CSV table of C-alpha atoms in Angstrom, one decimal:
chain,number,residue,atom,x,y,z
A,1,VAL,CA,16.7,42.1,-50.2
A,2,GLY,CA,18.1,42.8,-46.2
A,3,GLY,CA,16.6,45.9,-46.5
A,4,LEU,CA,13.2,45.0,-47.3
A,5,LEU,CA,13.0,42.7,-44.3
A,6,SER,CA,14.5,45.5,-41.8
A,7,LEU,CA,11.2,47.5,-43.2
A,8,LEU,CA,9.0,44.4,-42.5
A,9,PHE,CA,10.1,43.8,-39.1
A,10,LEU,CA,9.5,47.3,-38.4
A,11,LEU,CA,5.9,47.1,-39.1
A,12,PRO,CA,3.0,46.9,-36.6
A,13,GLU,CA,1.5,43.4,-36.3
A,14,ASP,CA,-2.1,43.2,-36.0
A,15,GLU,CA,-3.8,42.3,-33.0
A,16,GLU,CA,-5.4,39.2,-34.2
A,17,GLU,CA,-4.4,36.9,-36.8
A,18,THR,CA,-6.0,34.1,-39.1
A,19,SER,CA,-5.3,30.7,-39.4
A,20,SER,CA,-2.2,29.5,-37.8
A,21,GLU,CA,-0.8,32.8,-37.2
A,22,THR,CA,-0.8,34.5,-33.4
A,23,SER,CA,-0.4,37.4,-31.6
A,24,SER,CA,2.1,37.6,-28.8
A,25,GLU,CA,1.5,39.3,-25.7
A,26,PRO,CA,3.2,38.8,-22.2
A,27,THR,CA,0.1,37.4,-20.5
A,28,ILE,CA,-3.5,37.7,-21.7
A,29,ASP,CA,-6.3,37.6,-19.2
A,30,VAL,CA,-8.4,34.7,-20.1
A,31,VAL,CA,-10.6,34.0,-16.8
A,32,SER,CA,-10.5,36.4,-14.1
A,33,LYS,CA,-12.9,35.3,-11.7
A,34,SER,CA,-11.3,35.0,-8.4
A,35,THR,CA,-11.8,38.6,-7.3
A,36,ASP,CA,-15.7,40.5,-7.1
A,37,ASP,CA,-16.3,43.9,-8.1
A,38,LYS,CA,-14.8,45.4,-5.7
A,39,GLY,CA,-11.6,43.7,-5.9
A,40,ASN,CA,-11.9,41.6,-2.7
A,41,THR,CA,-10.9,37.7,-2.9
A,42,ILE,CA,-13.7,35.1,-3.2
A,43,ASP,CA,-12.7,32.5,-1.1
A,44,GLN,CA,-14.8,29.7,-3.3
A,45,PRO,CA,-14.9,31.7,-6.7
A,46,VAL,CA,-16.3,27.8,-8.4
A,47,LYS,CA,-19.7,26.4,-7.3
A,48,LYS,CA,-19.5,23.3,-9.8
A,49,ILE,CA,-17.6,21.5,-12.3
A,50,GLU,CA,-18.5,19.1,-14.9
A,51,VAL,CA,-15.3,17.3,-16.1
A,52,LYS,CA,-15.3,14.6,-19.5
A,53,ASN,CA,-11.8,13.0,-20.2
A,54,GLN,CA,-10.6,10.0,-21.4
A,55,LYS,CA,-11.4,8.5,-17.8
A,56,GLY,CA,-14.7,8.9,-17.8
A,57,SER,CA,-17.2,11.8,-16.5
A,58,TYR,CA,-17.5,13.4,-13.3
A,59,GLU,CA,-19.1,16.2,-11.3
A,60,ILE,CA,-17.4,18.4,-9.2
A,61,ILE,CA,-19.8,19.9,-6.3
A,62,GLU,CA,-20.4,22.3,-3.5
A,63,LYS,CA,-21.2,20.8,-0.3
A,64,ASP,CA,-20.7,22.0,3.4
A,65,ASN,CA,-18.7,25.1,2.0
A,66,GLN,CA,-16.2,23.1,0.1
A,67,LEU,CA,-16.1,21.1,-3.4
A,68,VAL,CA,-16.1,17.4,-3.2
A,69,VAL,CA,-16.4,14.7,-6.2
A,70,ALA,CA,-20.4,14.2,-6.6
A,71,GLY,CA,-20.7,10.5,-4.9
A,72,TYR,CA,-17.3,10.7,-3.1
A,73,GLU,CA,-19.1,12.6,0.0
A,74,ASP,CA,-18.0,9.5,2.2
A,75,LEU,CA,-14.4,9.8,1.1
A,76,PRO,CA,-11.4,12.1,2.5
A,77,VAL,CA,-11.7,15.6,0.7
A,78,GLY,CA,-8.5,16.5,-1.8
A,79,THR,CA,-8.2,20.0,-0.6
A,80,TYR,CA,-4.9,20.8,-2.2
A,81,GLU,CA,-6.0,19.5,-5.7
A,82,PHE,CA,-9.4,21.1,-5.6
A,83,GLU,CA,-7.6,24.6,-4.5
A,84,SER,CA,-5.0,23.8,-7.6
A,85,LEU,CA,-7.9,23.5,-10.0
A,86,THR,CA,-9.9,26.3,-8.9
A,87,ARG,CA,-7.0,28.8,-8.9
A,88,LEU,CA,-6.5,28.0,-12.7
A,89,LEU,CA,-10.2,27.8,-13.6
A,90,SER,CA,-10.9,31.3,-11.8
A,91,SER,CA,-7.6,33.3,-12.5
A,92,LEU,CA,-6.4,31.8,-16.0
A,93,THR,CA,-3.8,33.8,-18.4
A,94,ALA,CA,-2.7,32.9,-21.9
A,95,THR,CA,0.8,33.7,-23.5
A,96,ARG,CA,-0.7,33.6,-26.8
A,97,LYS,CA,-4.3,33.9,-28.8
A,98,ILE,CA,-5.3,32.3,-31.9
A,99,THR,CA,-8.1,32.6,-34.7
A,100,ALA,CA,-7.7,29.7,-36.1
A,101,THR,CA,-9.8,28.3,-39.5
A,102,ASN,CA,-9.4,24.5,-38.8
A,103,ILE,CA,-9.6,23.3,-34.9
A,104,SER,CA,-8.4,20.0,-36.0
A,105,ASP,CA,-4.8,22.0,-36.3
A,106,PHE,CA,-5.0,22.2,-32.6
A,107,GLY,CA,-6.3,18.7,-31.5
A,108,LEU,CA,-9.9,20.6,-30.6
A,109,ASP,CA,-12.0,19.0,-32.8
A,110,LYS,CA,-11.8,16.1,-30.7
A,111,PRO,CA,-11.3,17.1,-27.6
A,112,ARG,CA,-9.2,15.5,-25.2
A,113,ALA,CA,-11.1,17.0,-22.2
A,114,THR,CA,-13.9,19.3,-21.5
A,115,ALA,CA,-14.9,21.1,-18.2
A,116,LEU,CA,-18.1,23.3,-18.0
A,117,VAL,CA,-17.5,25.7,-14.8
A,118,THR,CA,-20.1,27.4,-13.0
A,119,TYR,CA,-18.6,30.0,-10.9
A,120,HIS,CA,-19.9,32.0,-7.9
A,121,ASP,CA,-21.9,34.7,-9.6
A,122,ASP,CA,-23.3,31.9,-11.7
A,123,SER,CA,-21.5,32.6,-14.9
A,124,VAL,CA,-20.9,29.5,-16.9
A,125,ILE,CA,-17.8,29.2,-19.3
A,126,SER,CA,-17.1,26.0,-21.0
A,127,PHE,CA,-13.2,24.8,-21.8
A,128,GLU,CA,-11.7,22.3,-24.5
A,129,LEU,CA,-8.3,21.2,-24.6
A,130,GLY,CA,-6.6,20.2,-27.5
A,131,ASN,CA,-2.9,19.1,-28.2
A,132,ASP,CA,0.1,19.8,-26.1
A,133,ILE,CA,2.5,22.0,-27.8
A,134,ALA,CA,6.0,19.7,-27.9
A,135,GLY,CA,8.8,21.3,-25.9
A,136,ASP,CA,6.9,24.6,-25.2
A,137,LEU,CA,5.1,23.2,-21.8
A,138,SER,CA,1.8,24.8,-22.9
A,139,CYS,CA,-1.5,23.6,-24.5
A,140,TYR,CA,-4.0,24.5,-26.5
A,141,ILE,CA,-7.5,25.5,-25.4
A,142,ARG,CA,-10.7,27.0,-26.7
A,143,LEU,CA,-13.6,28.7,-24.2
A,144,ASN,CA,-17.4,28.3,-25.1
A,145,LYS,CA,-16.8,26.4,-28.2
A,146,GLU,CA,-16.7,28.8,-30.8
A,147,GLY,CA,-14.2,31.3,-28.8
A,148,PRO,CA,-11.0,32.0,-29.8
A,149,ILE,CA,-7.8,29.0,-29.3
A,150,TYR,CA,-5.3,30.3,-26.1
A,151,THR,CA,-2.6,28.6,-25.3
A,152,VAL,CA,-1.9,28.0,-21.8
A,153,GLY,CA,0.6,26.3,-19.4
A,154,SER,CA,0.5,22.5,-19.5
A,155,SER,CA,-0.7,22.4,-15.5
A,156,PHE,CA,-4.1,23.1,-17.1
A,157,ALA,CA,-3.9,20.1,-19.1
A,158,GLU,CA,-2.8,18.1,-16.0
A,159,GLN,CA,-5.9,19.3,-14.1
A,160,LEU,CA,-8.3,18.3,-17.0
A,161,LEU,CA,-7.0,15.0,-17.5
A,162,LYS,CA,-7.1,13.7,-13.8
A,163,LYS,CA,-9.6,10.8,-13.0
A,164,PRO,CA,-12.1,11.5,-10.3
A,165,GLU,CA,-10.1,9.7,-7.4
A,166,ALA,CA,-7.4,12.3,-8.0
A,167,TYR,CA,-9.5,14.7,-5.7
A,168,ILE,CA,-9.9,12.2,-3.4
A,169,GLY,CA,-7.4,12.6,0.0
A,170,THR,CA,-4.3,11.3,0.8
A,171,THR,CA,-4.2,11.9,4.4
A,172,LEU,CA,-5.3,8.6,6.3
A,173,ILE,CA,-4.0,8.7,9.2
A,174,THR,CA,-3.0,11.7,11.8
A,175,ALA,CA,-1.0,11.5,14.9
A,176,PRO,CA,-3.3,12.2,17.9
A,177,ALA,CA,-3.2,15.9,18.9
A,178,THR,CA,-1.5,17.0,22.1
A,179,LYS,CA,-3.0,19.5,24.5
A,180,THR,CA,-1.6,22.4,25.1
A,181,ASP,CA,1.3,23.3,27.1
A,182,GLN,CA,1.4,20.1,27.9
A,183,THR,CA,5.0,19.6,29.9
A,184,ASP,CA,5.6,18.3,33.0
A,185,SER,CA,8.3,19.7,36.2
A,186,THR,CA,11.7,17.9,33.8
A,187,GLY,CA,10.5,19.7,31.0
A,188,THR,CA,9.3,16.4,29.4
A,189,VAL,CA,6.4,17.3,26.9
A,190,ASP,CA,3.6,14.9,25.8
A,191,THR,CA,4.2,13.0,22.6
A,192,PRO,CA,1.9,11.2,20.3
A,193,ILE,CA,3.1,7.0,20.1
A,194,LEU,CA,2.3,4.0,18.9
A,195,LYS,CA,0.3,2.3,21.6
A,196,ASN,CA,-0.3,-1.3,20.5
A,197,MET,CA,-0.4,-3.0,17.1
A,198,LYS,CA,-1.8,-6.1,16.1
A,199,LEU,CA,-0.3,-8.0,12.9
A,200,SER,CA,-2.2,-10.5,10.5
A,201,GLY,CA,-3.0,-11.6,7.0
A,202,THR,CA,-1.8,-14.0,4.5
A,203,VAL,CA,1.7,-13.3,5.0
A,204,ARG,CA,1.4,-14.4,8.8
A,205,LYS,CA,-1.3,-17.2,8.4
A,206,ASP,CA,0.5,-19.5,10.6
A,207,LYS,CA,1.7,-16.6,13.4
A,208,PRO,CA,-0.1,-13.7,13.6
A,209,PHE,CA,0.9,-11.6,16.5
A,210,ALA,CA,0.6,-8.2,19.0
A,211,PHE,CA,2.5,-6.0,20.5
A,212,GLY,CA,2.4,-3.1,22.6
A,213,ILE,CA,4.1,-0.5,25.2
A,214,ASN,CA,5.6,-1.8,28.1
A,215,ASP,CA,3.6,-0.4,31.3
A,216,SER,CA,5.4,-2.4,33.6
A,217,LYS,CA,6.0,-0.4,36.6
A,218,ASP,CA,8.6,-3.3,37.7
A,219,LYS,CA,12.2,-2.3,37.1
A,220,ASP,CA,13.5,-5.7,38.0
A,221,THR,CA,11.5,-8.7,35.6
A,222,VAL,CA,12.8,-9.8,32.5
A,223,PHE,CA,10.9,-7.2,30.2
A,224,ALA,CA,12.5,-4.2,32.2
A,225,ASN,CA,14.9,-3.3,29.3
A,226,PHE,CA,12.4,-3.1,26.6
A,227,VAL,CA,9.8,-0.1,25.5
A,228,TYR,CA,7.5,-2.8,23.4
A,229,ILE,CA,7.1,-6.3,24.1
A,230,THR,CA,4.9,-8.8,22.1
A,231,THR,CA,1.1,-10.0,23.8
A,232,SER,CA,0.5,-12.6,21.1
A,233,PRO,CA,1.2,-15.7,21.0
A,234,TYR,CA,3.7,-15.2,23.3
A,235,ARG,CA,5.2,-12.8,26.0
A,236,LYS,CA,8.9,-11.4,24.9
A,237,GLY,CA,10.8,-8.1,24.5
A,238,THR,CA,10.8,-6.6,21.1
A,239,ALA,CA,13.8,-6.0,18.6
A,240,ASP,CA,15.0,-2.7,18.9
A,241,SER,CA,13.6,-2.6,15.1
A,242,VAL,CA,10.6,-2.4,17.0
A,243,SER,CA,10.8,1.0,18.7
A,244,LYS,CA,12.3,2.0,15.7
A,245,MET,CA,9.3,1.4,13.3
A,246,ALA,CA,6.7,2.6,15.9
A,247,GLN,CA,8.5,6.0,15.5
A,248,THR,CA,7.2,6.3,11.8
A,249,VAL,CA,3.7,4.8,12.1
A,250,THR,CA,1.5,7.6,14.3
A,251,THR,CA,1.1,9.1,10.7
A,252,LEU,CA,0.0,7.8,7.0
A,253,THR,CA,-0.1,9.5,3.5
A,254,ALA,CA,-1.2,7.4,0.7
A,255,VAL,CA,0.6,8.0,-2.5
A,256,GLU,CA,-3.0,8.7,-4.9
A,257,ALA,CA,-6.3,6.8,-4.2
A,258,VAL,CA,-7.0,4.6,-7.0
A,259,LYS,CA,-10.0,3.3,-6.7
A,260,ALA,CA,-13.1,4.9,-5.3
A,261,HIS,CA,-16.4,2.6,-4.1
A,262,PRO,CA,-14.3,-0.8,-5.3
A,263,THR,CA,-16.5,-3.6,-6.6
A,264,ALA,CA,-15.6,-7.3,-5.2
A,265,ASP,CA,-14.4,-8.1,-8.4
A,266,GLN,CA,-11.9,-5.1,-8.1
A,267,LEU,CA,-10.9,-6.0,-4.7
A,268,LYS,CA,-9.7,-9.2,-5.8
A,269,GLN,CA,-7.8,-7.5,-8.5
A,270,TYR,CA,-6.0,-5.9,-6.3
A,271,GLY,CA,-5.3,-8.3,-3.6
A,272,LEU,CA,-7.6,-6.7,-1.2
A,273,ASP,CA,-10.4,-9.7,-0.9
A,274,ASN,CA,-7.9,-11.7,1.3
A,275,PRO,CA,-5.8,-9.0,2.3
A,276,HIS,CA,-2.1,-9.8,2.4
A,277,SER,CA,-1.2,-7.8,5.4
A,278,VAL,CA,-3.4,-6.6,8.4
A,279,CYS,CA,-2.7,-3.9,10.8
A,280,ASP,CA,-4.6,-2.9,13.6
A,281,LEU,CA,-2.9,-0.1,16.0
A,282,THR,CA,-3.9,2.4,18.4
A,283,LEU,CA,-2.0,5.7,18.6
A,284,ALA,CA,-2.4,7.7,21.8
A,285,VAL,CA,-0.7,10.5,23.3
A,286,GLN,CA,1.8,9.6,26.1
A,287,SER,CA,2.0,12.2,28.8
A,288,PRO,CA,4.8,12.1,31.7
A,289,VAL,CA,4.2,12.1,35.3
A,290,THR,CA,7.0,12.4,37.5
A,291,THR,CA,6.8,11.9,41.5
A,292,ASP,CA,9.5,11.7,43.6
A,293,GLY,CA,12.0,11.3,41.2
A,294,GLU,CA,9.9,8.7,39.2
A,295,THR,CA,8.7,8.9,35.9
A,296,ASP,CA,5.2,7.1,35.2
A,297,TYR,CA,3.1,7.8,32.2
A,298,THR,CA,-0.7,7.8,31.5
A,299,TYR,CA,-1.8,8.2,28.0
A,300,TYR,CA,-4.8,10.1,26.4
A,301,ASN,CA,-6.6,10.5,22.8
A,302,SER,CA,-6.3,7.0,22.1
A,303,THR,CA,-7.3,6.4,18.5
A,304,LYS,CA,-7.5,2.8,16.7
A,305,TYR,CA,-6.9,2.2,12.7
A,306,SER,CA,-7.0,-1.0,10.6
A,307,ILE,CA,-4.9,-0.7,7.6
A,308,LYS,CA,-5.6,-3.8,5.0
A,309,LEU,CA,-2.7,-4.3,2.1
A,310,GLY,CA,-2.6,-6.0,-0.7
A,311,GLY,CA,-0.5,-6.7,-4.1
A,312,LYS,CA,1.7,-4.3,-5.5
A,313,ASP,CA,1.8,-1.6,-8.5
A,314,GLU,CA,4.4,-1.6,-11.1
A,315,ASN,CA,6.0,0.8,-8.5
A,316,GLY,CA,6.2,-1.2,-5.8
A,317,ASN,CA,3.4,0.8,-4.1
A,318,TYR,CA,1.0,-1.4,-2.1
A,319,TYR,CA,-2.6,-1.2,-2.8
A,320,ALA,CA,-4.7,-0.5,0.7
A,321,MET,CA,-7.7,0.8,2.3
A,322,VAL,CA,-7.8,2.1,5.4
A,323,ASP,CA,-10.3,1.6,8.2
A,324,ASP,CA,-14.2,2.0,6.8
A,325,TYR,CA,-12.9,4.5,3.9
A,326,ASN,CA,-14.6,2.5,0.9
A,327,ALA,CA,-11.8,3.4,-1.1
A,328,VAL,CA,-8.4,1.8,-2.6
A,329,PHE,CA,-5.1,3.7,-2.2
A,330,ALA,CA,-1.6,3.5,-3.0
A,331,VAL,CA,0.9,3.3,-0.1
A,332,SER,CA,4.5,3.1,-0.5
A,333,SER,CA,6.1,0.5,1.0
A,334,GLU,CA,8.1,2.6,3.6
A,335,SER,CA,5.3,4.3,5.0
A,336,VAL,CA,4.1,0.9,5.9
A,337,PRO,CA,7.2,-0.7,7.6
A,338,TRP,CA,5.3,-3.5,8.9
A,339,ALA,CA,3.7,-5.1,5.8
A,340,GLU,CA,5.9,-8.2,5.7
A,341,MET,CA,7.0,-8.2,9.5
A,342,GLN,CA,6.9,-11.8,11.1
A,343,PHE,CA,6.9,-12.9,14.7
A,344,GLY,CA,10.6,-14.0,14.7
A,345,ASP,CA,11.7,-10.3,13.2
A,346,ALA,CA,9.7,-8.6,16.0
A,347,VAL,CA,11.0,-10.4,19.1
A,348,ASN,CA,14.7,-9.7,20.6
A,349,SER,CA,16.9,-12.6,19.2
A,350,LEU,CA,18.8,-13.0,22.4
A,351,LEU,CA,17.8,-16.3,24.2
A,352,PHE,CA,17.0,-13.9,27.6
A,353,LEU,CA,17.9,-10.1,28.1
A,354,ARG,CA,17.9,-9.3,31.9
A,355,ASN,CA,20.2,-7.7,34.3
A,356,ILE,CA,22.0,-10.2,36.5
A,357,THR,CA,21.2,-8.4,39.5
A,358,THR,CA,17.2,-10.5,39.0
A,359,VAL,CA,18.4,-13.5,38.7
A,360,LYS,CA,18.8,-16.5,41.6
A,361,SER,CA,20.2,-19.3,40.1
A,362,ILE,CA,20.7,-20.7,36.7
A,363,GLN,CA,20.8,-24.3,35.6
A,364,VAL,CA,22.4,-26.2,32.8
A,365,THR,CA,21.7,-30.0,32.5
A,366,ALA,CA,23.5,-31.4,29.0
A,367,GLN,CA,25.2,-34.3,28.3
A,368,GLY,CA,24.1,-36.3,31.3
A,369,LYS,CA,25.6,-33.5,34.0
A,370,THR,CA,23.5,-30.7,35.7
A,371,ASN,CA,25.4,-27.7,36.9
A,372,THR,CA,23.3,-25.1,39.1
A,373,PHE,CA,24.9,-21.7,39.3
A,374,GLU,CA,23.4,-20.4,42.5
A,375,LEU,CA,24.2,-16.4,43.0
A,376,THR,CA,23.8,-14.4,45.8
A,377,HIS,CA,23.4,-10.8,45.7
A,378,LEU,CA,25.0,-8.2,48.2
A,379,PRO,CA,23.7,-4.9,46.7
A,380,ASP,CA,25.4,-3.0,49.3
A,381,GLU,CA,29.0,-4.0,48.1
A,382,GLU,CA,30.4,-1.2,46.3
A,383,ASP,CA,33.1,-3.5,44.5
A,384,ASN,CA,31.6,-5.4,42.0
A,385,ASP,CA,33.6,-8.3,41.9
A,386,LYS,CA,32.1,-8.7,45.8
A,387,SER,CA,28.6,-7.9,45.1
A,388,MET,CA,27.8,-11.0,43.8
A,389,VAL,CA,28.9,-14.6,45.3
A,390,VAL,CA,28.4,-17.7,42.3
A,391,LYS,CA,28.3,-21.3,44.0
A,392,VAL,CA,28.0,-24.4,41.7
A,393,GLY,CA,27.8,-27.5,44.3
A,394,GLY,CA,28.2,-25.7,47.1
A,395,LYS,CA,32.1,-24.6,46.0
A,396,THR,CA,32.2,-20.9,45.9
A,397,LEU,CA,33.9,-20.0,42.1
A,398,SER,CA,34.9,-16.6,40.5
A,399,THR,CA,32.5,-14.1,39.8
A,400,PRO,CA,34.2,-12.0,37.0
A,401,ASP,CA,34.4,-15.3,35.0
A,402,PHE,CA,30.9,-16.0,35.7
A,403,ARG,CA,29.8,-12.6,34.6
A,404,SER,CA,31.4,-13.6,30.9
A,405,LEU,CA,29.7,-16.7,31.0
A,406,TYR,CA,26.4,-15.0,31.8
A,407,GLN,CA,27.0,-13.1,28.3
A,408,VAL,CA,27.5,-16.5,26.6
A,409,PHE,CA,24.3,-17.5,27.9
A,410,MET,CA,22.2,-14.6,26.6
A,411,SER,CA,24.3,-14.6,23.4
A,412,ILE,CA,22.2,-17.9,22.2
A,413,TYR,CA,20.9,-16.2,19.3
A,414,ARG,CA,17.1,-17.1,17.4
A,415,TYR,CA,18.4,-18.0,14.3
A,416,GLY,CA,14.9,-18.8,12.5
A,417,GLU,CA,11.5,-20.3,12.6
A,418,ALA,CA,11.2,-24.2,13.7
A,419,GLU,CA,9.3,-26.1,10.9
A,420,LYS,CA,7.8,-28.4,13.9
A,421,THR,CA,8.2,-28.9,17.8
A,422,PRO,CA,10.4,-31.8,18.4
A,423,SER,CA,9.2,-33.8,21.6
A,424,GLY,CA,11.6,-36.3,23.8
A,425,ASP,CA,14.6,-35.8,25.9
A,426,ALA,CA,16.3,-32.7,25.0
A,427,ASP,CA,19.8,-32.7,24.5
A,428,ILE,CA,20.2,-29.5,26.9
A,429,VAL,CA,18.2,-27.9,29.2
A,430,PHE,CA,18.6,-24.1,30.2
A,431,THR,CA,16.8,-22.9,33.5
A,432,LEU,CA,17.0,-19.2,35.0
A,433,THR,CA,15.4,-19.0,38.1
A,434,PRO,CA,14.6,-15.0,38.9
A,435,VAL,CA,15.2,-13.6,42.4
A,436,LYS,CA,11.2,-12.6,42.8
A,437,SER,CA,9.0,-15.2,42.6
A,438,ASN,CA,6.4,-13.3,40.7
A,439,ASP,CA,8.5,-12.6,38.2
A,440,VAL,CA,9.2,-15.0,34.9
A,441,LYS,CA,11.2,-18.2,34.8
A,442,VAL,CA,12.5,-19.2,31.7
A,443,VAL,CA,12.9,-22.8,30.5
A,444,ALA,CA,14.6,-23.5,27.3
A,445,LYS,CA,15.2,-27.1,25.8
A,446,PHE,CA,17.5,-27.4,23.0
A,447,TYR,CA,17.1,-30.5,20.6
A,448,LYS,CA,19.8,-31.1,18.0
A,449,LYS,CA,18.4,-30.6,14.8
A,450,ASP,CA,21.2,-31.3,12.5
A,451,ALA,CA,24.9,-30.6,12.2
A,452,SER,CA,24.0,-27.0,12.2
A,453,LEU,CA,21.0,-26.2,13.9
A,454,TYR,CA,19.1,-27.2,17.1
A,455,THR,CA,15.8,-26.4,17.8
A,456,CYS,CA,15.0,-24.4,21.1
A,457,VAL,CA,11.6,-25.4,22.5
A,458,MET,CA,10.6,-22.1,25.4
A,459,SER,CA,8.5,-22.5,28.5
A,460,ASP,CA,5.8,-20.0,26.9
A,461,GLY,CA,5.2,-22.0,23.8
A,462,ASP,CA,7.8,-20.3,21.5
A,463,VAL,CA,9.8,-22.4,19.2
A,464,PHE,CA,12.9,-21.6,17.1
A,465,THR,CA,15.9,-22.3,15.6
A,466,VAL,CA,19.4,-21.3,17.0
A,467,LYS,CA,22.9,-22.1,15.4
A,468,ALA,CA,24.9,-25.4,16.2
A,469,SER,CA,27.9,-23.2,17.4
A,470,SER,CA,26.4,-21.3,20.0
A,471,ILE,CA,25.5,-24.7,21.6
A,472,ASP,CA,29.3,-25.4,21.2
A,473,GLN,CA,30.3,-22.3,22.8
A,474,LEU,CA,28.1,-23.1,25.7
A,475,TYR,CA,29.7,-26.4,26.4
A,476,ALA,CA,33.3,-25.1,26.1
A,477,GLN,CA,32.2,-22.3,28.2
A,478,ILE,CA,30.9,-24.2,31.1
A,479,GLU,CA,33.5,-26.3,30.9
A,480,ASN,CA,36.1,-23.3,31.0
A,481,TYR,CA,34.6,-21.6,33.6
A,482,LEU,CA,34.0,-24.7,36.4
A,483,ALA,CA,37.8,-25.9,35.3
A,484,GLY,CA,39.0,-22.2,36.5
A,485,ARG,CA,40.0,-21.5,32.8
A,486,GLU,CA,39.2,-18.3,31.3
A,487,VAL,CA,35.6,-17.8,29.8
A,488,ARG,CA,35.8,-16.5,26.3
A,489,ILE,CA,33.0,-14.7,25.1
């Protein structure tokens, strides 16, 4: 028996075998349409594709020298997906060729998908997609209905089973282009940036807000230390997280296109009839201009975008619509870090943040007493302890200790949003008067809410809560300072 088997293995195989028997060659050329008769590569080998699969029917046509899904001409083009599809259809190889008597064995009696392809030379080939081959990363296909059956890579099945939205482009926002070789004398280059952003939507129905780049040329104002400042509803310096977020939003790429040309009912289904979060932003290129050692900035190529976010899919991606594109996209939560941001998240959490040299006086009224700390600045004095004189009621007090007390004043942190605005006499009134008359005066009134919280009402209209422990610290350190004791931060 062993000798007989050895002889059988030495017998040559037929080139084609019947039924479910197959021939195995390294590769079999099935379609070769990517080059012309002279061997030159054809840029666009496919002219038209008619696809039918479980997700519906659609036609891919050539328009303006590129392929598009018919009816989606108003939407971004998924160039990479079209290239992947046409590459497979114009240069297809197989690992096996099968002559079958029962096509149902291969799932070709009821194909999962079909494609009718018209090539650059006007030749037409039809493709039918059968079953996947378990564990083989392959699938069965048949050409021209009565033709042979081949096994090809599973990527062919993936392409034919795609919905038409798969061919919509997902690059939704691109950074504005910089001019060529735009570098100033200091070597600083032009940079695409977020210039401003307005956030609204149902998630912020009580307090939509906006912020923008800080263009102030005055280095001695309350906003001097901030890259971005809020412009609505109140003018405030922003948290560091805003600057970090701004660096990530000059581009936006969707995970996928979900639905083209959605109906009103579909918009409601995706939560986009009344968007959860809305972002209107302006991108621009920031160009440095350095004169006499001072750097100022100009802007060009400003571009505005609008992004609406609805509900989320099973993977945590937001359903989104961008600008005038009539399509719903899925975007990752990481790509829209502003999605849930509230005003309280965006503003700096300190009561104020400014250089002490810009302050003329600080007045604190509490527990029936008013203390006014008058500051005189001596900028030519090299000794830090002598560069500022502090007086209370005409009496000169310690400058180093007041610097510590100043940090206590600043470190009254915003804790949360206030439920309502209190009225009547405040428990504490804090007033900071700047050196410059055109600078912002800070007035904060604190009302005790309960044992753990105070409500702070700012002169600009902002209202929020602070921890009672920070107010207790304020009381204690003012007393220490006035009594000549160490101020503890």
